[in-house]
Amino acid sequence: MPRPWCWPTGLSLALLAACRGPSLVDDDTAGVTTNADQGAEESESETGDPDGLQAFEPGVCGSWNPPPATPPSTPPPERACGQNQACPVFSEVAEAAGLGTVQFVPTHPSKLDCIFPWATAGGLSPRQDCEPQWFTGGASVGDVDGDGWPDVFMTRLAAPDHLFLNQGDGTFVDIAAQVGLDACSWTNGSVFGDIDEDGDLDLLVTTVGDTSYQLWINLLSETGELRFEDQAAARGFALSSAAMHSGESVTLGDLDRDGWLDVHVNEWLRVEHSPAPEDPDFQAHGGRLLHNLGGGSFEDLTSAYGVELAGLDPDGIFAFSSTFVDLDGDGWQDLAVAVDFHRSRMFWSTGGLSFEDGSIDAAINKESNAMGSTFGDVDGDGDLDWFVTSIAEPDECEEGELPPCWSGSGNRLYSYAGAREFSLATDTAGVRDGAWAWGTVFFDADNDGDQDLALANGWPGRDLHGGLYHADTPTRLWINNGPGNEAGVMSEEGEARGVFDTGLGRSLVAFDYDRDGDLDLLLTNHAGSPRLFRNDGGNQSAWLRVAVEGTSSNRDGRGAKVRVQVEPDGPWQVREVGAASHFLGEGELIQHFGLGPGFDLEADTVHRVEVEWPASGIVQGFDELGGGQTLLVVEGEP
């Protein structure tokens, strides 16, 4: 995201000159585009409280007393659908499900309270930098107690986190206090994963305004009791430093196919606020690649594997989200990183020994402000495409320029073309404008067999031109018009289908929380309550879910390719476990496949299901399966 403000020491009622805004982007120009520094005076900040948010004391846990949750809006009437086509309408049910009472700390720019205690760390510049705290509000999904129901972890800044245990009846109960996760924290991004391969899900968490990350080891398999213990320092994940972290997303994968989960973490950090490099207590932040040594302990191989992001931008390191994903089909997971200011990177694996930066040849980083990231086969051609969220700032066209014309250039859909190259499909698909976009996810909303797309957005202050319209922009839901139409062409139907919220959306994940056969959406709101959009109609069409469990490969099955062919000689639906969404959180690892409106659960069978494992290379196939079930595939077992 752009850097519209530079903050002075203490409380001031005037905004300083803009730090930098995004430059225009030419979609026909491949490779990395740099930005020119811009200096423009900002108008005086508002001194009132337009949102009615109550003030709090920075650094004091729980000092903010949140107002009641905002009542959910009534979804609009169900739209007319084509013949024999499922048309789901979503209902917002967070409060009814037990999630609506959560309130995230309101760090609105109209309040000059700065949670981020940069000025208190040794060696730091006395200037405060409040901006990273506005990026916060994450959620991750995982079955922490092994009962078959997906649970939810939510991070909060300057307040206790939440772990919501799914009760199996459409509701959740917060058990953070009972399991050791209720301490006051400065948390942001999170992900569940079995990093010690003991059969239960551990929890990795980044922080904003703290000097260490957190690694919560699940003690369920050892003690029989669900409880978490922070072992980040002992296991090499804390990345402790004298400088405050500005942690964003964290992702898991197996870079060397040894069966142990490795980690990539992201930071959005200005170097001017870091200690001097000669400070012996300072460890450089930024995107870090942590290799699992076995047993769940890590070593930092960022430089050794060639994925150092330092030096890309002279002002700092601005990575928001990353994904381990095998895009070129060679069996090794590559590393894609969404980086702000035209700096997104595509690192190709060299057989698990290192990565090589192929960003220019891949023709990516066309977006001006990359933030969220999701992978899916949007055009149905059998490989994974990359959607990256960015800021859309519509502007008037200059003479000779064809619309759309963009100051903030909007999202990008990179369609994989083969040979480690992408082509742009943004405007063909119609998914460029997501306002001030953050989290995003590909998912099949209507079980028709193709990938739809949802997006969270919102910014608590001025846009690049001084307006405030990003403060109340609605979420987006794009419905894929294939099959039967041009694959990959989408229509925006968020409000029509009830996926509608005008808060400051951040993390967005898809999962079937009520186990009714269609995918629901969970949205976190910075400075507000989360939204749980229950899918009330996607299961009008049939479905199949595939869960995987690795033996030679990592137990989570991350990196496994799952393919479903509904009819003989029909198209294949393709997924990769762990590659769906990565902005401050992650959805379910169980892969959900819509079988289409014509599939009869009583008479029809799914022609073929295949699971290809990353470590062993085994391909397991299953023929003529019934729909409406969850298939558990254990690596190497019939």
XYZ file of C-alpha atoms in Angstrom:
638
model
C 0.000 0.000 0.000
C 1.212 3.558 -0.535
C 2.918 5.643 2.100
C 0.665 8.654 2.348
C 1.911 10.004 5.661
C 5.111 10.540 7.586
C 4.445 10.982 11.274
C 6.315 13.362 13.607
C 7.194 12.736 17.223
C 4.290 13.121 19.620
C 0.762 14.232 18.825
C 0.295 16.640 15.966
C -2.894 17.738 14.255
C -1.308 18.202 10.851
C -0.464 15.531 8.348
C 2.975 15.843 6.847
C 3.869 15.605 3.199
C 3.131 12.367 1.432
C 5.945 9.850 1.605
C 5.262 8.179 -1.697
C 2.344 7.224 -3.893
C 2.119 4.572 -6.589
C 3.096 5.409 -10.119
C 1.162 4.574 -13.239
C 1.563 1.022 -14.475
C 1.818 -0.014 -18.102
C 0.500 -3.565 -18.427
C 2.501 -4.036 -21.617
C 5.788 -3.440 -19.821
C 7.252 -6.552 -18.257
C 9.408 -6.686 -15.200
C 9.986 -4.554 -12.150
C 8.703 -0.998 -12.306
C 10.119 1.591 -9.954
C 8.279 4.487 -8.403
C 9.236 8.121 -8.515
C 9.209 9.886 -5.195
C 6.320 12.256 -4.885
C 5.896 15.140 -2.493
C 2.432 16.586 -2.091
C 0.916 18.431 0.804
C -1.895 16.662 2.606
C -4.826 18.526 4.052
C -5.123 18.948 7.773
C -6.284 15.809 9.557
C -9.699 15.519 11.078
C -9.785 16.258 14.764
C -13.181 14.676 15.371
C -14.129 11.028 15.599
C -16.266 10.308 12.505
C -16.627 6.612 13.308
C -17.631 7.064 16.928
C -14.707 4.930 18.035
C -13.603 5.223 21.617
C -10.059 6.205 22.444
C -7.712 3.845 24.204
C -4.369 4.123 25.944
C -1.564 2.867 23.700
C 0.384 0.010 25.187
C -2.200 -0.869 27.852
C -3.877 -4.179 27.130
C -7.647 -4.016 27.142
C -7.809 -0.279 27.867
C -10.139 0.206 24.931
C -13.771 -0.509 25.763
C -15.378 -1.488 22.446
C -18.878 -0.407 21.478
C -21.500 -3.085 20.741
C -21.074 -5.050 17.541
C -22.638 -3.412 14.517
C -25.894 -5.187 13.591
C -25.457 -7.164 10.379
C -27.135 -5.724 7.316
C -30.014 -7.582 5.729
C -28.873 -9.298 2.536
C -30.695 -8.277 -0.630
C -33.231 -10.609 -2.247
C -31.962 -13.661 -4.112
C -31.113 -12.827 -7.693
C -32.583 -14.714 -10.597
C -30.385 -17.589 -11.744
C -30.116 -19.500 -14.966
C -31.959 -22.764 -15.451
C -30.542 -25.622 -13.362
C -27.875 -23.328 -11.939
C -27.285 -23.018 -8.213
C -27.453 -19.443 -6.989
C -26.259 -19.174 -3.400
C -27.124 -16.211 -1.246
C -24.972 -15.633 1.822
C -26.255 -14.597 5.250
C -24.095 -12.675 7.739
C -24.230 -14.744 10.955
C -21.119 -13.806 12.970
C -23.057 -12.711 16.030
C -25.344 -15.739 16.004
C -22.330 -18.008 15.594
C -20.525 -16.461 18.584
C -17.974 -14.444 16.622
C -19.697 -11.047 16.463
C -18.595 -9.796 19.867
C -14.942 -9.618 18.794
C -13.722 -6.061 18.378
C -10.395 -5.178 16.815
C -8.551 -2.129 18.165
C -9.567 1.037 16.253
C -6.343 2.621 15.056
C -7.942 5.257 12.861
C -5.679 7.991 11.451
C -8.002 10.636 12.874
C -6.701 9.459 16.253
C -3.042 10.115 16.659
C -2.636 7.446 19.308
C 0.200 5.278 18.083
C 0.310 1.723 19.374
C 3.540 0.981 17.563
C 6.201 1.797 20.214
C 9.028 2.502 17.803
C 10.326 5.386 19.846
C 10.947 3.202 22.919
C 13.340 0.696 21.318
C 17.048 1.260 21.696
C 18.721 2.885 18.726
C 15.509 3.695 16.888
C 14.663 6.967 15.263
C 12.474 9.069 17.588
C 9.837 9.323 14.868
C 6.746 7.169 15.251
C 5.420 5.083 12.385
C 1.800 4.191 13.054
C 1.013 2.853 9.611
C 1.736 -0.877 10.112
C -0.803 -1.088 12.926
C -3.542 -0.231 10.392
C -2.742 -3.429 8.458
C -3.809 -5.728 11.305
C -6.610 -8.251 11.872
C -5.957 -11.860 10.879
C -7.776 -15.202 11.022
C -6.719 -18.814 10.424
C -8.725 -22.031 10.282
C -7.702 -25.462 11.555
C -9.045 -28.417 13.509
C -7.011 -27.962 16.698
C -8.744 -30.651 18.757
C -9.101 -33.280 16.033
C -12.884 -33.584 16.242
C -13.456 -33.031 12.517
C -14.844 -29.492 12.873
C -12.828 -26.425 11.757
C -11.812 -24.012 14.533
C -10.774 -20.351 14.157
C -7.869 -18.333 15.582
C -8.064 -14.532 15.416
C -5.196 -12.159 16.136
C -5.665 -8.819 17.865
C -3.378 -5.872 18.526
C -2.867 -4.738 22.126
C -5.525 -7.189 23.311
C -5.855 -10.937 23.953
C -6.205 -13.187 20.907
C -9.138 -15.549 20.369
C -9.345 -19.283 19.684
C -12.892 -20.212 18.746
C -13.696 -23.900 19.109
C -16.346 -25.126 16.680
C -19.233 -26.699 18.601
C -20.575 -28.625 15.606
C -23.955 -26.881 15.781
C -23.148 -23.703 13.856
C -21.640 -21.891 16.847
C -18.193 -21.241 18.294
C -16.910 -20.812 21.860
C -13.768 -18.837 22.704
C -11.381 -21.116 24.630
C -8.207 -19.006 24.367
C -8.026 -18.508 28.133
C -8.302 -22.234 28.813
C -5.540 -23.247 26.414
C -2.922 -20.548 27.098
C -3.586 -18.187 24.194
C -5.205 -15.279 26.054
C -2.186 -13.158 26.963
C -2.092 -9.559 25.786
C -0.336 -9.630 22.456
C 0.770 -7.628 19.448
C -0.148 -10.302 16.933
C -1.043 -10.097 13.249
C -0.506 -12.936 10.751
C -1.029 -16.599 11.650
C -1.136 -20.120 10.243
C -1.887 -23.580 11.640
C 0.489 -26.424 10.786
C 1.890 -29.625 12.257
C 5.477 -28.412 12.323
C 6.719 -31.163 14.676
C 4.842 -33.972 12.874
C 3.201 -35.291 16.050
C -0.363 -35.379 14.753
C -1.801 -32.105 16.039
C -1.847 -28.558 14.695
C 0.628 -25.998 16.024
C 0.253 -22.242 15.551
C 2.752 -19.757 14.076
C 2.104 -16.048 14.638
C 3.807 -12.837 13.507
C 3.744 -9.643 15.553
C 3.476 -5.894 15.038
C 5.181 -3.707 17.649
C 6.872 -6.590 19.473
C 10.462 -7.818 19.321
C 9.700 -11.526 18.755
C 7.383 -13.818 16.824
C 5.383 -16.595 18.497
C 5.309 -20.353 17.892
C 2.614 -22.095 19.887
C 3.187 -25.852 20.149
C 0.011 -27.895 20.586
C 0.466 -30.294 23.495
C -2.606 -32.409 22.725
C -0.726 -35.432 21.358
C 1.740 -35.438 24.267
C -0.625 -34.852 27.182
C -4.089 -35.675 25.871
C -5.140 -32.128 26.785
C -5.564 -29.269 24.337
C -3.063 -26.617 25.421
C -0.518 -24.402 23.679
C 2.990 -23.433 24.783
C 5.120 -20.733 23.135
C 8.426 -22.322 22.062
C 9.416 -19.790 19.407
C 12.789 -18.906 20.923
C 13.858 -22.500 21.543
C 12.865 -23.566 18.025
C 14.422 -20.668 16.083
C 11.202 -18.990 15.005
C 11.152 -15.952 17.337
C 13.572 -13.863 15.206
C 14.190 -11.794 18.327
C 15.686 -8.358 17.812
C 16.101 -4.971 19.396
C 13.960 -3.609 16.575
C 10.199 -3.909 16.617
C 8.730 -6.363 14.155
C 6.176 -5.299 11.606
C 5.071 -8.834 10.786
C 2.528 -9.645 8.110
C 1.566 -13.042 6.696
C 3.248 -16.372 7.419
C 3.047 -19.408 5.139
C 4.110 -23.062 5.251
C 5.458 -25.478 2.648
C 8.120 -28.131 2.097
C 10.870 -26.546 0.007
C 13.182 -29.599 -0.051
C 10.538 -32.383 0.124
C 12.023 -33.864 3.280
C 8.620 -34.235 4.929
C 9.071 -31.316 7.349
C 7.251 -28.010 7.014
C 9.355 -24.949 6.239
C 8.255 -21.340 6.775
C 8.290 -18.007 4.994
C 7.401 -14.856 6.946
C 6.762 -11.349 5.640
C 7.367 -7.852 7.024
C 6.331 -4.357 5.975
C 9.108 -2.235 7.439
C 10.801 1.087 6.733
C 14.562 0.963 7.172
C 14.642 4.512 8.555
C 12.968 3.170 11.702
C 15.462 0.337 12.239
C 18.558 0.442 14.451
C 21.932 1.040 12.912
C 23.286 -2.094 11.171
C 26.300 -2.131 13.484
C 23.992 -2.671 16.470
C 24.987 -6.189 17.668
C 21.498 -6.820 19.008
C 19.832 -6.071 15.689
C 18.747 -8.840 13.345
C 17.489 -7.650 9.988
C 13.778 -8.090 9.407
C 11.946 -8.632 6.172
C 10.890 -11.733 4.312
C 12.652 -14.668 6.007
C 12.893 -18.258 4.816
C 13.153 -20.669 7.735
C 14.121 -24.283 7.023
C 12.806 -27.024 9.286
C 15.746 -29.043 10.623
C 13.436 -31.881 11.629
C 11.381 -32.020 14.798
C 10.075 -28.491 14.325
C 13.202 -26.397 14.847
C 14.332 -23.878 12.244
C 17.405 -22.330 10.648
C 17.382 -19.119 8.612
C 18.275 -19.908 4.969
C 17.022 -16.656 3.437
C 20.355 -15.614 1.943
C 21.590 -19.136 1.247
C 18.496 -19.901 -0.852
C 18.566 -16.586 -2.711
C 15.269 -15.111 -1.494
C 16.611 -12.052 0.314
C 14.229 -9.114 -0.226
C 16.560 -6.529 1.302
C 17.760 -4.127 -1.355
C 14.639 -4.280 -3.525
C 13.472 -0.960 -2.150
C 15.829 1.679 -0.755
C 13.233 2.711 1.821
C 12.663 -0.685 3.416
C 11.200 -4.152 2.983
C 7.502 -4.275 2.185
C 6.353 -7.890 1.829
C 2.706 -8.596 2.663
C 2.048 -12.239 1.762
C 3.787 -15.267 0.277
C 2.930 -18.771 -0.926
C 4.810 -22.019 -1.445
C 3.293 -23.445 -4.649
C 4.512 -25.639 -7.524
C 3.572 -23.541 -10.537
C 5.793 -25.029 -13.250
C 4.824 -28.636 -12.478
C 8.333 -29.906 -11.782
C 7.352 -31.333 -8.381
C 9.199 -28.679 -6.345
C 7.403 -25.845 -4.587
C 8.277 -22.366 -5.813
C 7.915 -19.236 -3.694
C 5.662 -16.353 -4.760
C 5.806 -13.160 -2.684
C 3.382 -10.231 -2.931
C 5.492 -7.133 -2.221
C 4.337 -3.515 -2.119
C 5.469 -0.867 -4.662
C 5.991 -2.977 -7.819
C 8.301 -5.393 -6.028
C 6.396 -8.726 -6.130
C 8.723 -11.671 -6.682
C 8.548 -15.098 -8.271
C 11.290 -17.387 -6.991
C 11.571 -20.671 -8.914
C 12.874 -23.740 -7.111
C 16.086 -25.284 -8.425
C 15.289 -28.785 -7.282
C 14.998 -27.864 -3.615
C 18.596 -26.675 -3.378
C 17.893 -22.952 -3.775
C 15.590 -20.504 -5.546
C 16.263 -18.286 -8.547
C 14.543 -14.941 -9.051
C 12.545 -15.184 -12.275
C 10.290 -12.188 -11.664
C 11.216 -10.245 -14.791
C 10.958 -13.177 -17.192
C 7.719 -14.271 -15.524
C 6.227 -10.848 -16.385
C 4.806 -10.185 -12.937
C 4.900 -7.212 -10.508
C 2.610 -5.168 -12.738
C 0.446 -4.261 -9.734
C 1.315 -1.010 -7.964
C 0.688 -2.105 -4.375
C 0.610 -5.898 -3.988
C -0.970 -7.068 -0.728
C -3.185 -10.180 -0.773
C -2.551 -13.334 -2.778
C -4.452 -16.447 -3.871
C -3.873 -19.257 -6.372
C -6.450 -21.200 -8.354
C -7.201 -22.509 -11.835
C -9.542 -19.690 -12.774
C -9.607 -20.457 -16.521
C -9.889 -24.235 -16.245
C -6.766 -25.035 -18.251
C -5.247 -27.368 -15.644
C -2.635 -25.101 -14.054
C -2.721 -22.551 -11.251
C -3.130 -18.828 -11.847
C -2.108 -16.060 -9.440
C -4.417 -13.270 -8.277
C -2.768 -10.367 -6.418
C -4.725 -7.589 -4.730
C -3.699 -3.957 -5.016
C -5.130 -0.447 -4.681
C -7.492 0.756 -7.401
C -7.548 4.542 -7.756
C -9.624 5.433 -10.821
C -8.496 8.580 -12.559
C -9.562 10.498 -15.642
C -8.013 9.332 -18.890
C -5.346 11.488 -20.420
C -5.514 12.418 -24.093
C -4.958 9.334 -26.223
C -5.249 6.957 -23.261
C -7.888 4.252 -23.343
C -9.946 3.353 -20.256
C -9.613 1.961 -17.694
C -7.129 4.585 -16.520
C -5.644 4.117 -13.075
C -3.574 6.134 -10.679
C -3.467 3.228 -8.261
C -3.447 0.498 -10.864
C -5.686 -2.105 -9.221
C -5.513 -5.888 -8.852
C -3.738 -8.272 -11.206
C -4.739 -11.706 -12.433
C -1.652 -13.487 -13.740
C -2.674 -16.437 -15.916
C 0.025 -19.096 -16.044
C 1.066 -19.514 -19.679
C 3.672 -22.243 -19.192
C 7.466 -22.149 -19.339
C 7.581 -20.072 -16.134
C 5.729 -17.166 -17.714
C 2.414 -15.453 -17.004
C 0.044 -13.444 -19.159
C -2.291 -10.752 -17.883
C -5.975 -11.683 -17.670
C -7.105 -8.939 -15.270
C -9.394 -7.002 -17.550
C -10.603 -10.043 -19.497
C -11.809 -11.499 -16.207
C -13.093 -8.117 -14.990
C -11.398 -8.231 -11.594
C -9.208 -5.127 -11.553
C -11.182 -2.832 -9.249
C -11.238 -4.006 -5.635
C -10.808 -0.515 -4.110
C -8.165 -0.610 -1.317
C -7.827 -4.385 -1.525
C -6.359 -6.782 1.061
C -7.193 -10.445 1.656
C -8.576 -12.593 -1.156
C -9.455 -16.202 -1.913
C -10.397 -18.396 -4.870
C -13.229 -20.770 -3.953
C -16.225 -22.432 -5.614
C -19.145 -20.499 -4.138
C -21.921 -22.243 -6.106
C -20.480 -25.769 -6.522
C -20.601 -25.447 -10.306
C -17.022 -26.666 -10.766
C -15.152 -23.416 -11.419
C -13.318 -20.958 -9.203
C -15.049 -17.842 -7.947
C -13.203 -15.014 -6.190
C -13.808 -12.958 -3.043
C -11.903 -9.885 -1.862
C -11.725 -7.785 1.323
C -11.010 -4.066 1.163
C -11.054 -0.793 3.063
C -8.676 1.842 4.337
C -9.224 4.015 7.421
C -8.354 7.329 5.863
C -7.571 9.340 2.806
C -6.989 7.979 -0.656
C -4.224 9.241 -2.888
C -6.311 12.227 -3.976
C -7.446 13.351 -0.521
C -10.862 11.690 -0.540
C -12.224 9.303 2.059
C -14.177 6.863 -0.102
C -11.984 3.887 0.755
C -13.318 4.026 4.316
C -16.638 2.458 3.315
C -16.065 0.429 0.154
C -17.940 -2.911 -0.037
C -16.438 -6.375 -0.216
C -16.254 -7.996 -3.637
C -17.538 -11.373 -4.826
C -16.823 -12.263 -8.437
C -18.765 -15.242 -9.836
C -17.036 -17.194 -12.591
C -19.273 -17.370 -15.670
C -17.875 -20.711 -16.884
C -18.576 -23.490 -17.635
C -20.869 -22.857 -20.565
C -19.435 -19.383 -21.009
C -15.960 -18.048 -21.632
C -13.893 -19.582 -18.816
C -12.323 -17.066 -16.494
C -14.781 -14.225 -17.213
C -16.360 -13.054 -13.966
C -19.236 -10.879 -12.796
C -19.205 -8.904 -9.539
C -22.213 -9.997 -7.454
C -21.200 -9.370 -3.837
C -24.121 -7.201 -2.788
C -26.617 -9.250 -4.810
C -25.537 -12.421 -3.040
C -25.191 -11.008 0.467
C -21.396 -10.866 0.682
C -21.572 -7.231 1.646
C -19.643 -5.306 4.266
C -18.240 -1.778 4.297
C -15.811 -2.173 7.190
C -12.033 -2.135 6.990
C -11.660 -5.684 5.670
C -8.315 -7.441 6.098
C -8.053 -11.244 6.227
C -10.516 -13.323 4.187
C -10.709 -17.131 4.292
C -13.070 -19.785 2.916
C -14.158 -22.890 4.822
C -17.255 -25.030 5.347
C -17.723 -24.198 9.017
C -21.166 -25.837 9.307
C -20.291 -28.897 7.192
C -23.340 -28.520 4.936
C -21.501 -28.982 1.646
C -20.803 -25.418 0.548
C -18.049 -22.937 1.354
C -18.602 -20.054 3.767
C -16.482 -16.896 4.120
C -14.905 -15.347 7.224
C -13.819 -11.717 7.001
C -11.892 -9.802 9.664
C -12.360 -6.061 10.017
C -9.663 -3.775 11.333
C -11.297 -1.499 13.938
C -14.494 -3.539 13.878
C -16.135 -6.929 14.209
C -15.553 -9.916 11.931
C -18.174 -11.041 9.449
C -19.144 -14.681 8.908
C -20.969 -15.105 5.608
C -22.847 -18.399 5.702
C -23.455 -19.920 2.276
C -27.190 -20.649 2.017
C -27.576 -22.341 -1.335
C -24.257 -23.424 -2.777
C -25.099 -26.992 -1.802
C -28.006 -27.019 -4.231
C -25.330 -28.488 -6.485
C -23.367 -31.569 -5.480
C -19.892 -31.560 -3.992
C -16.925 -33.710 -3.014
C -14.299 -32.911 -0.377
C -10.818 -34.428 -0.343
C -8.737 -34.496 2.857
C -5.114 -35.641 2.701
C -2.648 -36.999 5.267
C 1.019 -37.353 4.412
C 3.331 -40.113 5.593
C 6.548 -39.616 3.604
C 5.348 -36.106 2.758
C 4.482 -33.639 5.522
C 1.486 -34.751 7.542
C -0.563 -31.695 6.520
C -0.190 -32.755 2.896
C 0.918 -29.263 1.871
C 2.090 -29.285 -1.722
C -0.041 -32.300 -2.689
C -1.863 -31.859 -6.010
C -5.508 -32.927 -5.933
C -7.310 -33.417 -9.256
C -10.971 -34.276 -9.852
C -12.558 -35.299 -13.169
C -16.326 -35.472 -12.821
C -17.079 -37.085 -16.200
C -14.947 -39.235 -18.533
C -13.035 -36.981 -20.948
C -14.309 -33.957 -19.003
C -12.182 -31.120 -17.645
C -10.011 -31.602 -14.561
C -10.396 -29.436 -11.490
C -6.960 -28.819 -9.982
C -5.968 -27.737 -6.463
C -2.735 -27.616 -4.490
C -3.039 -28.090 -0.742
C -1.985 -24.940 1.126
C -1.990 -22.543 -1.836
C -5.469 -21.005 -1.616
C -5.108 -17.807 0.425
C -2.381 -16.002 2.347
C -3.037 -12.603 3.833
C -2.752 -12.659 7.629
C -4.335 -16.109 7.696
C -5.430 -19.245 5.902
C -8.583 -21.295 5.322
C -9.145 -25.047 5.484
C -6.667 -27.491 3.962
C -9.480 -29.874 2.980
C -10.050 -29.397 -0.756
C -13.636 -28.658 -1.802
C -14.854 -29.506 -5.311
C -18.208 -28.533 -6.797
C -19.587 -31.246 -9.073
C -21.973 -29.042 -11.032
C -25.756 -28.592 -11.101
C -26.301 -31.612 -13.341
C -24.717 -34.127 -10.952
C -27.252 -36.497 -9.372
C -26.052 -37.726 -5.979
C -28.185 -40.855 -6.217
C -27.389 -41.860 -9.788
C -24.012 -40.353 -10.716
C -20.415 -40.970 -9.655
C -17.246 -38.903 -9.890
C -15.194 -40.473 -12.656
C -11.690 -39.995 -11.236
C -9.884 -38.446 -8.254
C -6.075 -38.251 -8.128
C -3.710 -37.144 -5.378
C -0.051 -36.573 -6.265
C 2.264 -36.432 -3.242
C 5.235 -34.034 -3.109
C 7.829 -36.112 -1.234
C 7.210 -39.640 -2.504
C 5.918 -38.714 -5.957
C 3.164 -41.316 -5.517
C -0.032 -40.691 -7.487
C -3.064 -42.307 -5.886
C -6.181 -42.685 -8.013
C -9.803 -43.409 -7.127
C -12.513 -44.215 -9.648
C -16.293 -43.853 -9.666
C -16.760 -42.224 -6.265
C -20.038 -41.016 -4.850
C -20.511 -37.299 -4.272
C -21.565 -35.600 -1.064
C -18.742 -37.107 0.988
C -15.293 -36.300 2.352
C -12.642 -38.645 0.956
C -9.631 -39.122 3.256
C -6.491 -40.018 1.303
C -3.495 -41.238 3.329
C -0.228 -41.251 1.407
C 0.615 -44.759 0.163
C -2.541 -46.406 1.498
C -5.161 -47.901 -0.865
